[in-house]
XYZ file of C-alpha atoms in Angstrom:
653
model
C -54.867 -22.989 -71.056
C -52.718 -20.196 -72.494
C -49.562 -22.050 -71.454
C -50.791 -25.207 -73.203
C -51.430 -23.276 -76.414
C -47.967 -21.720 -76.193
C -46.261 -25.098 -75.697
C -48.220 -26.614 -78.594
C -47.167 -23.945 -81.064
C -43.572 -23.976 -79.859
C -43.521 -27.697 -80.601
C -45.086 -26.927 -83.962
C -42.369 -24.375 -84.705
C -39.630 -26.890 -83.995
C -41.274 -29.816 -85.780
C -39.049 -29.329 -88.822
C -36.275 -31.322 -87.106
C -38.289 -34.533 -87.126
C -37.530 -37.195 -89.750
C -40.889 -38.944 -89.933
C -42.653 -36.359 -92.098
C -41.512 -33.629 -94.426
C -43.299 -31.018 -96.472
C -40.777 -29.628 -98.963
C -41.319 -26.942 -101.524
C -40.312 -29.030 -104.545
C -40.069 -32.680 -105.439
C -36.801 -34.573 -105.420
C -35.008 -35.143 -108.704
C -32.248 -37.702 -109.019
C -29.592 -37.282 -111.708
C -27.559 -39.940 -113.464
C -23.803 -39.445 -114.009
C -23.118 -37.086 -116.924
C -26.795 -36.012 -117.067
C -27.181 -32.310 -117.991
C -28.527 -29.975 -115.304
C -30.412 -26.766 -116.063
C -29.178 -23.546 -114.427
C -31.338 -20.430 -114.356
C -30.836 -16.785 -113.464
C -33.221 -14.481 -111.633
C -33.445 -10.687 -111.554
C -30.494 -8.638 -110.374
C -31.265 -7.334 -106.878
C -29.709 -4.843 -104.481
C -30.355 -3.776 -100.897
C -29.114 -0.331 -101.948
C -31.978 0.472 -104.314
C -34.563 -2.354 -103.925
C -35.146 -2.031 -107.695
C -34.744 -5.388 -109.494
C -33.489 -5.495 -113.083
C -33.334 -8.268 -115.651
C -30.155 -10.361 -115.837
C -29.680 -9.737 -119.541
C -29.846 -5.951 -119.179
C -26.083 -6.257 -118.637
C -23.685 -7.516 -121.349
C -23.647 -11.123 -120.132
C -23.338 -14.242 -122.284
C -26.615 -15.544 -123.660
C -27.660 -19.188 -124.129
C -26.922 -20.679 -127.567
C -30.633 -21.389 -128.160
C -31.746 -17.914 -127.046
C -33.193 -16.427 -123.865
C -36.328 -18.180 -122.622
C -38.401 -17.113 -119.650
C -39.519 -19.668 -117.102
C -43.160 -19.903 -116.083
C -43.786 -17.475 -113.220
C -46.656 -17.437 -110.763
C -48.552 -14.369 -109.600
C -46.418 -13.903 -106.498
C -43.146 -14.001 -108.447
C -44.385 -11.377 -110.909
C -45.477 -9.060 -108.099
C -42.115 -9.471 -106.348
C -40.242 -8.523 -109.519
C -38.750 -11.952 -110.225
C -37.737 -12.585 -113.830
C -36.369 -16.111 -114.187
C -34.557 -16.888 -117.451
C -32.442 -19.728 -118.726
C -28.677 -19.262 -118.629
C -25.694 -20.397 -120.704
C -24.120 -22.153 -117.704
C -23.951 -25.910 -118.381
C -23.633 -28.577 -115.697
C -23.159 -32.308 -116.120
C -23.612 -34.490 -113.080
C -20.310 -35.467 -111.417
C -18.228 -33.939 -114.236
C -15.684 -31.439 -112.959
C -14.694 -29.027 -115.691
C -13.540 -25.498 -116.444
C -15.292 -23.954 -119.441
C -15.292 -20.863 -121.615
C -18.618 -19.110 -122.232
C -18.090 -16.103 -124.488
C -16.173 -12.916 -125.036
C -18.035 -9.645 -125.419
C -17.661 -7.020 -128.068
C -15.646 -3.960 -126.998
C -17.638 -2.216 -124.274
C -19.270 1.025 -125.347
C -19.898 4.052 -123.157
C -23.439 3.032 -122.212
C -22.406 -0.490 -121.149
C -19.522 0.839 -119.075
C -21.762 3.332 -117.267
C -24.373 0.650 -116.633
C -21.848 -1.879 -115.282
C -20.277 0.720 -113.002
C -23.684 1.875 -111.763
C -24.766 -1.682 -110.962
C -21.411 -2.268 -109.240
C -21.657 0.867 -107.087
C -25.263 -0.017 -106.150
C -24.097 -3.468 -104.953
C -26.296 -5.450 -107.332
C -26.243 -9.218 -106.933
C -26.598 -11.910 -109.597
C -29.041 -14.620 -108.477
C -28.321 -18.011 -110.013
C -30.541 -21.065 -109.439
C -29.614 -24.737 -109.793
C -32.215 -27.443 -109.153
C -34.330 -24.791 -107.423
C -31.473 -23.906 -105.030
C -30.104 -20.344 -105.094
C -26.335 -19.925 -105.309
C -24.812 -19.258 -101.898
C -21.513 -17.601 -101.099
C -19.569 -16.782 -97.940
C -17.907 -13.400 -97.401
C -16.230 -12.490 -94.090
C -17.897 -15.519 -92.472
C -21.312 -14.162 -93.478
C -23.645 -16.183 -95.688
C -25.148 -14.472 -98.732
C -27.233 -15.597 -101.677
C -26.008 -14.650 -105.140
C -22.760 -12.940 -106.123
C -21.960 -9.310 -106.954
C -21.916 -7.863 -110.447
C -18.543 -6.356 -109.643
C -16.544 -4.581 -106.974
C -14.516 -1.406 -106.473
C -10.912 -1.742 -105.334
C -10.012 0.614 -102.458
C -6.367 0.609 -103.622
C -6.759 1.494 -107.302
C -10.241 3.055 -107.091
C -11.094 1.079 -110.243
C -14.230 -0.973 -110.892
C -13.803 -4.665 -111.710
C -16.383 -7.057 -113.142
C -17.022 -10.588 -111.898
C -16.388 -12.684 -115.003
C -15.289 -16.052 -113.575
C -17.267 -18.294 -111.219
C -15.921 -21.150 -109.122
C -19.078 -23.231 -108.607
C -19.321 -26.057 -106.093
C -22.290 -28.432 -106.339
C -22.921 -30.590 -103.267
C -24.501 -33.938 -104.166
C -25.807 -36.849 -102.144
C -25.934 -40.350 -103.569
C -29.505 -41.605 -103.388
C -30.028 -45.275 -102.635
C -33.620 -45.365 -101.384
C -33.696 -43.360 -98.166
C -37.218 -44.262 -97.045
C -38.667 -40.913 -98.145
C -41.385 -40.912 -100.752
C -41.821 -37.718 -102.733
C -45.011 -36.777 -104.535
C -44.691 -33.602 -106.602
C -46.397 -31.507 -109.219
C -43.401 -29.780 -110.762
C -40.190 -27.972 -109.938
C -42.025 -25.380 -107.887
C -44.858 -27.682 -106.846
C -45.674 -29.027 -103.451
C -44.474 -32.368 -102.234
C -45.431 -34.598 -99.335
C -43.045 -37.056 -97.809
C -43.556 -40.046 -95.566
C -42.058 -43.397 -94.645
C -42.271 -46.112 -97.318
C -41.529 -49.819 -97.407
C -38.301 -51.546 -98.444
C -39.997 -52.897 -101.546
C -40.755 -49.372 -102.703
C -37.149 -48.399 -101.977
C -35.857 -51.112 -104.250
C -38.197 -49.957 -106.996
C -36.676 -46.470 -107.063
C -33.599 -45.984 -109.245
C -30.360 -44.845 -107.664
C -28.878 -41.497 -108.571
C -27.487 -38.235 -107.224
C -29.443 -35.460 -105.507
C -28.299 -31.849 -105.490
C -28.219 -30.702 -101.863
C -26.059 -27.574 -102.056
C -24.906 -24.886 -104.489
C -22.011 -22.590 -103.572
C -20.189 -19.955 -105.613
C -16.882 -18.098 -105.327
C -16.906 -15.037 -107.647
C -13.670 -13.927 -109.313
C -12.484 -11.188 -111.600
C -9.905 -12.499 -114.065
C -8.183 -10.604 -116.880
C -7.650 -12.945 -119.829
C -5.983 -12.432 -123.193
C -8.736 -11.350 -125.657
C -6.799 -12.708 -128.638
C -6.517 -16.174 -127.135
C -10.141 -16.177 -125.974
C -11.446 -15.115 -129.391
C -10.384 -18.455 -130.843
C -12.490 -20.433 -128.350
C -16.093 -21.483 -128.779
C -18.714 -21.803 -126.082
C -18.027 -24.733 -123.716
C -14.424 -25.140 -124.838
C -12.041 -25.858 -121.999
C -10.593 -22.858 -120.189
C -7.762 -22.548 -117.700
C -8.995 -22.843 -114.095
C -8.285 -20.113 -111.545
C -6.250 -21.322 -108.588
C -6.549 -18.416 -106.157
C -9.410 -15.982 -105.855
C -9.565 -13.013 -105.414
C -6.641 -11.988 -107.592
C -4.409 -8.951 -107.509
C -5.818 -5.769 -109.158
C -3.449 -6.061 -112.122
C -4.737 -9.604 -112.742
C -8.426 -8.605 -112.528
C -10.751 -7.486 -115.309
C -11.292 -3.735 -115.105
C -14.460 -2.079 -116.428
C -13.543 0.497 -119.073
C -14.422 1.401 -122.635
C -13.179 -0.821 -125.496
C -12.421 -3.671 -123.062
C -13.451 -7.151 -124.224
C -14.584 -9.253 -121.288
C -14.192 -13.025 -121.286
C -16.655 -15.034 -119.194
C -15.566 -18.433 -117.850
C -16.565 -20.761 -115.038
C -15.450 -23.975 -113.407
C -17.632 -26.626 -111.757
C -16.715 -28.994 -108.949
C -19.050 -31.725 -107.688
C -18.542 -32.735 -104.059
C -20.242 -35.671 -102.363
C -21.733 -34.957 -98.960
C -23.794 -36.649 -96.244
C -26.417 -33.891 -96.365
C -29.752 -35.469 -97.307
C -32.246 -33.936 -99.700
C -34.913 -32.999 -97.072
C -32.237 -30.997 -95.200
C -30.780 -29.099 -98.133
C -32.598 -25.856 -97.278
C -31.301 -25.845 -93.689
C -28.246 -23.806 -94.659
C -30.446 -21.089 -96.202
C -32.995 -20.974 -93.397
C -30.416 -20.810 -90.612
C -30.830 -17.416 -88.962
C -27.922 -15.513 -87.460
C -28.254 -14.924 -83.728
C -30.846 -17.675 -83.370
C -30.459 -17.857 -79.585
C -31.108 -14.130 -79.215
C -34.112 -14.426 -81.520
C -35.646 -17.303 -79.558
C -34.917 -15.769 -76.173
C -36.403 -12.395 -77.166
C -39.574 -13.962 -78.508
C -40.076 -16.220 -75.487
C -39.367 -13.363 -73.088
C -41.869 -11.141 -74.883
C -44.512 -13.863 -74.864
C -44.102 -14.531 -71.139
C -44.255 -10.851 -70.181
C -47.301 -10.124 -72.334
C -49.166 -13.200 -71.110
C -48.423 -12.178 -67.522
C -49.579 -8.567 -67.989
C -52.644 -9.546 -70.001
C -53.619 -12.091 -67.358
C -53.387 -9.530 -64.559
C -55.411 -6.942 -66.476
C -58.037 -9.489 -67.398
C -58.440 -10.804 -63.837
C -58.723 -7.319 -62.343
C -61.175 -6.321 -65.034
C -63.411 -9.357 -64.505
C -63.532 -8.788 -60.754
C -64.455 -5.105 -61.189
C -67.237 -5.725 -63.691
C -68.697 -8.638 -61.771
C -68.742 -6.594 -58.551
C -70.641 -3.759 -60.310
C -73.133 -6.186 -61.851
C -73.658 -8.043 -58.585
C -74.330 -4.852 -56.610
C -76.670 -3.548 -59.323
C -78.686 -6.749 -59.722
C -79.216 -7.169 -55.974
C -81.385 -4.029 -55.935
C -85.060 -4.038 -56.788
C -86.467 -1.890 -59.581
C -87.349 1.064 -57.342
C -83.896 1.089 -55.821
C -82.326 0.813 -59.251
C -84.334 3.776 -60.519
C -83.274 5.782 -57.473
C -79.620 4.814 -57.816
C -79.605 5.765 -61.494
C -79.629 9.407 -60.371
C -77.035 8.885 -57.654
C -74.508 6.467 -59.062
C -71.926 7.370 -61.650
C -70.209 5.327 -64.266
C -71.376 3.052 -67.017
C -74.815 2.584 -65.416
C -75.754 6.117 -66.433
C -75.292 5.636 -70.181
C -77.715 2.750 -70.639
C -79.907 4.906 -72.856
C -77.070 6.055 -75.105
C -74.543 3.246 -75.286
C -76.068 1.800 -78.475
C -76.693 5.159 -80.125
C -75.629 5.246 -83.789
C -71.957 6.236 -84.151
C -70.568 8.876 -86.464
C -69.890 7.677 -90.022
C -71.590 4.286 -89.549
C -71.138 3.238 -93.173
C -67.373 3.768 -93.054
C -67.189 1.775 -89.833
C -69.053 -1.164 -91.384
C -66.831 -1.061 -94.465
C -63.681 -1.110 -92.345
C -65.035 -3.982 -90.240
C -65.704 -6.057 -93.352
C -62.245 -5.419 -94.778
C -60.645 -6.013 -91.388
C -62.201 -9.470 -91.063
C -61.063 -10.302 -94.603
C -57.456 -9.242 -93.955
C -57.256 -10.893 -90.528
C -58.645 -14.154 -91.893
C -56.198 -14.092 -94.790
C -53.223 -13.466 -92.485
C -54.080 -16.148 -89.932
C -54.873 -18.872 -92.486
C -51.719 -18.065 -94.475
C -49.504 -18.204 -91.386
C -51.082 -21.500 -90.278
C -50.368 -23.101 -93.664
C -46.842 -21.668 -93.663
C -46.206 -22.981 -90.135
C -47.305 -26.443 -91.288
C -44.729 -26.291 -94.093
C -46.999 -25.845 -97.102
C -45.360 -22.560 -98.167
C -41.656 -23.291 -98.334
C -39.220 -20.660 -99.656
C -38.338 -23.280 -102.276
C -41.635 -22.347 -103.917
C -40.874 -18.772 -104.873
C -43.868 -16.466 -104.798
C -46.171 -19.111 -103.360
C -46.677 -17.228 -100.082
C -47.826 -14.051 -101.830
C -49.927 -16.009 -104.328
C -51.654 -17.872 -101.510
C -52.380 -14.628 -99.672
C -53.987 -13.072 -102.757
C -56.151 -16.138 -103.439
C -57.265 -16.341 -99.818
C -58.103 -12.632 -99.791
C -60.231 -12.980 -102.911
C -62.298 -15.875 -101.574
C -62.686 -14.397 -98.098
C -64.672 -11.576 -99.699
C -67.831 -13.526 -98.865
C -67.055 -13.180 -95.137
C -66.205 -9.480 -95.553
C -69.558 -8.766 -97.200
C -71.432 -10.752 -94.559
C -69.784 -8.991 -91.603
C -70.097 -5.518 -93.135
C -73.804 -5.847 -94.014
C -74.697 -7.501 -90.710
C -72.966 -4.680 -88.814
C -74.940 -2.215 -90.978
C -78.221 -3.960 -90.136
C -77.327 -3.913 -86.451
C -76.575 -0.182 -86.428
C -79.363 0.956 -88.769
C -81.962 -1.703 -87.994
C -82.627 -2.228 -91.704
C -80.977 -3.856 -94.735
C -81.629 -0.887 -96.997
C -78.478 0.142 -98.865
C -76.689 -3.188 -98.437
C -75.679 -3.375 -102.111
C -73.791 -0.082 -102.091
C -72.228 -1.050 -98.765
C -71.034 -4.375 -100.218
C -69.481 -2.512 -103.151
C -67.643 -0.215 -100.734
C -66.408 -3.236 -98.757
C -65.136 -4.848 -101.964
C -63.362 -1.682 -103.135
C -62.131 0.143 -100.015
C -58.861 -1.619 -99.111
C -58.135 -2.957 -102.633
C -58.704 0.582 -103.927
C -56.104 1.989 -101.515
C -53.634 -0.720 -102.555
C -54.368 -0.136 -106.247
C -53.765 3.628 -105.992
C -50.488 3.223 -104.051
C -49.195 0.489 -106.371
C -50.069 2.552 -109.451
C -48.103 5.535 -108.158
C -45.144 3.297 -107.287
C -45.434 1.533 -110.627
C -44.967 4.778 -112.549
C -41.687 5.258 -110.670
C -40.584 1.679 -111.413
C -41.545 1.994 -115.086
C -39.487 5.168 -115.393
C -36.514 3.299 -113.855
C -36.871 0.302 -116.183
C -37.077 -2.089 -113.215
C -38.484 -5.615 -113.470
C -40.329 -4.801 -110.238
C -42.819 -2.783 -112.311
C -46.129 -4.589 -112.744
C -46.763 -5.312 -116.447
C -49.948 -4.018 -118.040
C -51.089 -7.605 -118.618
C -50.739 -8.337 -114.905
C -52.703 -5.187 -114.099
C -55.608 -6.478 -116.176
C -55.272 -9.895 -114.560
C -55.442 -8.408 -111.048
C -58.425 -6.257 -112.027
C -60.141 -9.328 -113.497
C -59.562 -11.301 -110.302
C -60.821 -8.372 -108.268
C -64.055 -7.766 -110.175
C -64.752 -11.361 -111.242
C -64.066 -13.117 -107.920
C -63.769 -10.740 -104.976
C -66.615 -8.349 -105.819
C -69.228 -11.064 -106.629
C -68.297 -13.016 -103.489
C -68.536 -9.846 -101.395
C -71.986 -9.123 -102.832
C -73.005 -12.716 -102.096
C -71.747 -12.328 -98.531
C -73.700 -9.099 -98.194
C -76.843 -10.852 -99.417
C -76.320 -13.599 -96.832
C -75.882 -10.882 -94.224
C -79.350 -9.529 -95.016
C -80.801 -12.999 -94.414
C -78.955 -13.598 -91.135
C -80.692 -13.011 -87.821
C -80.228 -9.412 -86.717
C -78.379 -8.631 -83.492
C -80.900 -7.065 -81.110
C -79.860 -4.441 -78.609
C -80.694 -5.439 -75.024
C -81.912 -1.923 -74.128
C -83.715 0.940 -75.832
C -81.951 4.120 -76.904
C -83.214 7.453 -75.565
C -84.437 10.041 -78.047
C -82.271 12.779 -76.548
C -78.580 12.034 -76.117
C -76.893 12.449 -72.771
C -74.234 15.141 -72.477
C -70.727 13.744 -72.125
C -68.873 15.276 -69.138
C -65.813 17.363 -69.943
C -62.406 15.818 -69.226
C -59.016 17.306 -68.481
C -57.324 15.376 -71.279
C -58.655 14.305 -74.708
C -59.886 10.710 -74.852
C -58.090 10.097 -78.147
C -54.765 10.527 -76.362
C -55.558 7.464 -74.269
C -56.751 5.575 -77.356
C -53.519 6.229 -79.235
C -51.462 5.272 -76.201
C -53.301 1.950 -75.943
C -51.649 0.790 -79.176
C -48.272 0.500 -77.443
C -49.224 -2.767 -75.716
C -50.130 -4.666 -78.927
C -47.037 -3.165 -80.553
C -44.948 -4.596 -77.718
C -45.973 -8.104 -78.747
C -45.140 -7.462 -82.390
C -42.051 -5.285 -82.725
C -39.405 -7.990 -82.150
C -40.819 -10.217 -84.866
C -41.386 -7.139 -87.025
C -37.627 -6.539 -87.122
C -36.979 -10.002 -88.554
C -39.829 -9.656 -91.059
C -38.548 -6.304 -92.330
C -35.022 -7.716 -92.549
C -36.228 -10.645 -94.634
C -38.115 -8.343 -97.004
C -35.604 -5.533 -97.465
C -32.254 -7.205 -96.775
C -32.820 -10.302 -98.907
C -32.884 -12.771 -96.026
C -35.059 -15.857 -95.683
C -37.794 -15.801 -93.048
C -39.118 -19.184 -92.060
C -39.951 -19.193 -88.336
C -43.675 -19.196 -89.048
C -44.339 -21.262 -85.930
C -43.167 -18.342 -83.813
C -45.008 -15.882 -86.010
C -48.231 -17.837 -85.484
C -47.776 -17.644 -81.696
C -47.095 -13.903 -81.934
C -50.196 -13.326 -84.084
C -52.419 -15.281 -81.690
C -50.942 -13.320 -78.813
C -51.572 -10.094 -80.734
C -55.227 -11.050 -81.218
C -55.642 -11.663 -77.475
C -53.933 -8.400 -76.500
C -55.924 -6.360 -79.057
C -59.169 -7.785 -77.720
C -58.260 -7.072 -74.102
C -56.941 -3.566 -74.746
C -60.096 -2.531 -76.612
C -62.373 -3.991 -73.948
C -60.490 -2.259 -71.131
C -60.486 1.090 -72.977
C -64.198 0.750 -73.753
C -64.976 0.051 -70.103
C -62.889 3.044 -69.007
C -64.781 5.364 -71.373
C -68.141 4.045 -70.227
C -67.118 4.603 -66.594
C -66.601 8.315 -67.315
C -70.028 8.441 -69.035
C -68.558 8.619 -72.549
C -71.045 6.640 -74.641
C -69.282 7.355 -77.948
C -67.234 4.192 -77.693
C -67.585 2.729 -81.207
C -64.675 4.355 -83.010
C -62.543 4.470 -79.863
C -62.892 0.708 -79.464
C -61.770 0.294 -83.063
C -58.733 2.543 -82.784
C -57.711 1.400 -79.296
C -56.218 -1.706 -80.880
C -56.016 -0.362 -84.435
C -53.629 2.396 -83.317
C -50.874 -0.242 -83.251
C -50.591 0.462 -86.988
C -49.335 3.976 -86.220
C -46.451 2.547 -84.208
C -45.747 -0.045 -86.888
C -45.441 2.705 -89.493
C -43.241 4.828 -87.210
C -41.081 1.783 -86.540
C -40.809 1.224 -90.294
C -39.505 4.778 -90.682
C -37.060 4.159 -87.835
C -35.903 0.969 -89.592
C -35.428 2.913 -92.818
C -33.314 5.587 -91.111
C -31.153 3.423 -88.859
C -31.098 -0.081 -90.401
C -31.418 0.680 -94.113
C -28.824 3.433 -94.239
C -27.500 1.997 -97.497
C -30.860 2.508 -99.229
C -30.265 5.242 -101.762
C -32.382 7.322 -104.115
C -35.869 8.858 -103.830
C -37.448 6.021 -105.831
C -36.183 3.413 -103.352
C -37.352 5.473 -100.360
C -40.803 6.033 -101.872
C -41.040 2.337 -102.698
C -40.246 1.443 -99.092
C -42.678 3.995 -97.622
C -45.438 2.984 -100.038
C -45.251 -0.685 -99.111
C -44.949 0.228 -95.412
C -48.095 2.355 -95.713
C -50.037 -0.554 -97.251
C -48.825 -2.828 -94.443
C -49.846 -0.277 -91.784
C -53.349 0.139 -93.268
C -53.823 -3.640 -93.358
C -52.705 -3.954 -89.731
C -54.978 -1.086 -88.680
C -58.045 -2.632 -90.313
C -57.425 -6.138 -88.963
C -56.434 -5.253 -85.389
C -59.108 -2.557 -85.160
C -61.769 -5.038 -86.253
C -60.631 -7.581 -83.656
C -60.797 -4.952 -80.910
C -64.160 -3.552 -82.003
C -65.940 -6.895 -82.310
C -64.698 -7.956 -78.877
C -65.783 -4.640 -77.365
C -69.195 -4.812 -79.026
C -69.961 -8.230 -77.608
C -68.646 -7.133 -74.224
C -70.920 -4.054 -74.170
C -73.827 -6.190 -75.365
C -73.211 -8.703 -72.568
C -72.673 -5.979 -69.954
C -75.909 -4.114 -70.630
C -77.972 -7.234 -71.263
C -77.422 -7.926 -67.546
C -79.018 -4.597 -66.638
C -82.826 -4.683 -66.620
C -84.097 -1.140 -67.059
C -87.331 -0.084 -68.699
């Protein structure tokens, strides 16, 4: 059964190569010859600082009709995207070399800012027909182009002021793909259509690629001053140029900005235009590592599960074969889990906190699984910027009803009454979002002080608070109310009035609980490397089919680890299993956070500045808390139903 599930999701992960059906992130637009094409610019980004800044914070040319912001969704705003129009003009199939503008003499502030952005390796992100500009440096593919560079020979800083842009186009003649869209960043669904429908669609050109070669060119300011925007400019033959031919960054320099456009026809079809961006380096190593990890974990989990089932069934069989008198006699002679029947369902320490964490854990786990399923099916393409984060937030808000239900029902099970369910529902609605809100507020003060576009605007703060208190909180309270009306979970045995003393052990039980998190972490850490690289190194991550398999595998391993640890504690007469079952699988978050620190030290060595480090650690902490709540909840719920099943088979008065 497990092998069948694995094969199914591996086929799902590779389904993108099929031609019969396609789920792109934006609808296809065909252009007529000489038709103008809109180019946009996004925030300046750097893997050195991770602090995005607006494009027009630098002395770049502005559009003749002024700077206009594009509509941004919630996810884009939270990621620090700031998409503006640009002065770059494109006309379909028209190759040209144009002048944009010449700046005023650079002042001291502008020179310092340009040099700082150059030293911090900031990249300019240009977008054409929803495709980011792509460049190749040392046979490595990058998105965007640098603000400038420092010459190792002259030790001078040079600005990128000329762009050689190549637009790859495909002539559309009715390819049998029907596109239904809602906008440039909307969803589209493709399928096979008839020849009659093909003939009804007008021919044109599709943009299937956008490449850039950045150059630094020193031009004569006197000659450039006589030109107007979009006048013809001399093309650049070779790039890069010698240092004496490049535009240095210094005070009183006037910088001329020019660009040239070349349209190239290609056989690349529109549904495949994102393949170049989503192609991962070292794909064979990635696939082999994931498959190897899956096979090993399935093998180990299967062995543990089989041994565990045989042990428990043997204990139950021997116990149930005895009559009541023999059972009563053996209760004083036998050791193990049979001796804690009167204490195993005793109320745990901090029961309210446990119920709150269970409710939030179900909410986070549900959000993650549903989001990954939709992403694996192709509904959350990287072409739709911010859609993944927006979808996660919306799902989290509406899953509040399940969080309230689970939290209140767990409270009723532990306490035996619904009294206090309202305050519990409020805690469920505010616990994890409150942690996120506090961390983001602290990080936001740092971003505000740096002037970064990654800072959350005050208006967005009020929007998030409105969504929180107008959607999530009411739904959580509704879920809590439904939890009070649901049938209570009855314990199969009575709890003794006096608790049984737990035997002393040579080693603390929490040491074993923390060590148990290594097995779930083993299923996650390979994929975690690629996820962290996509977030902090500006790479695209789109192997959601594999991620879905890894998450399902993680759920199975968390459940088994918690059950095994719970059984081991019961066998040594430790009836305080509630929190240990939660942290047996939830402790994987500790290793995730430690791995994040290791990634910061050894893989993000270029990350500079205390603000960047605090930003990284803050987001890593939020991720670790979310993983702890979700995996801990999975392990606890599995352990609870296991203990309930185990002791419901024991008939003791």
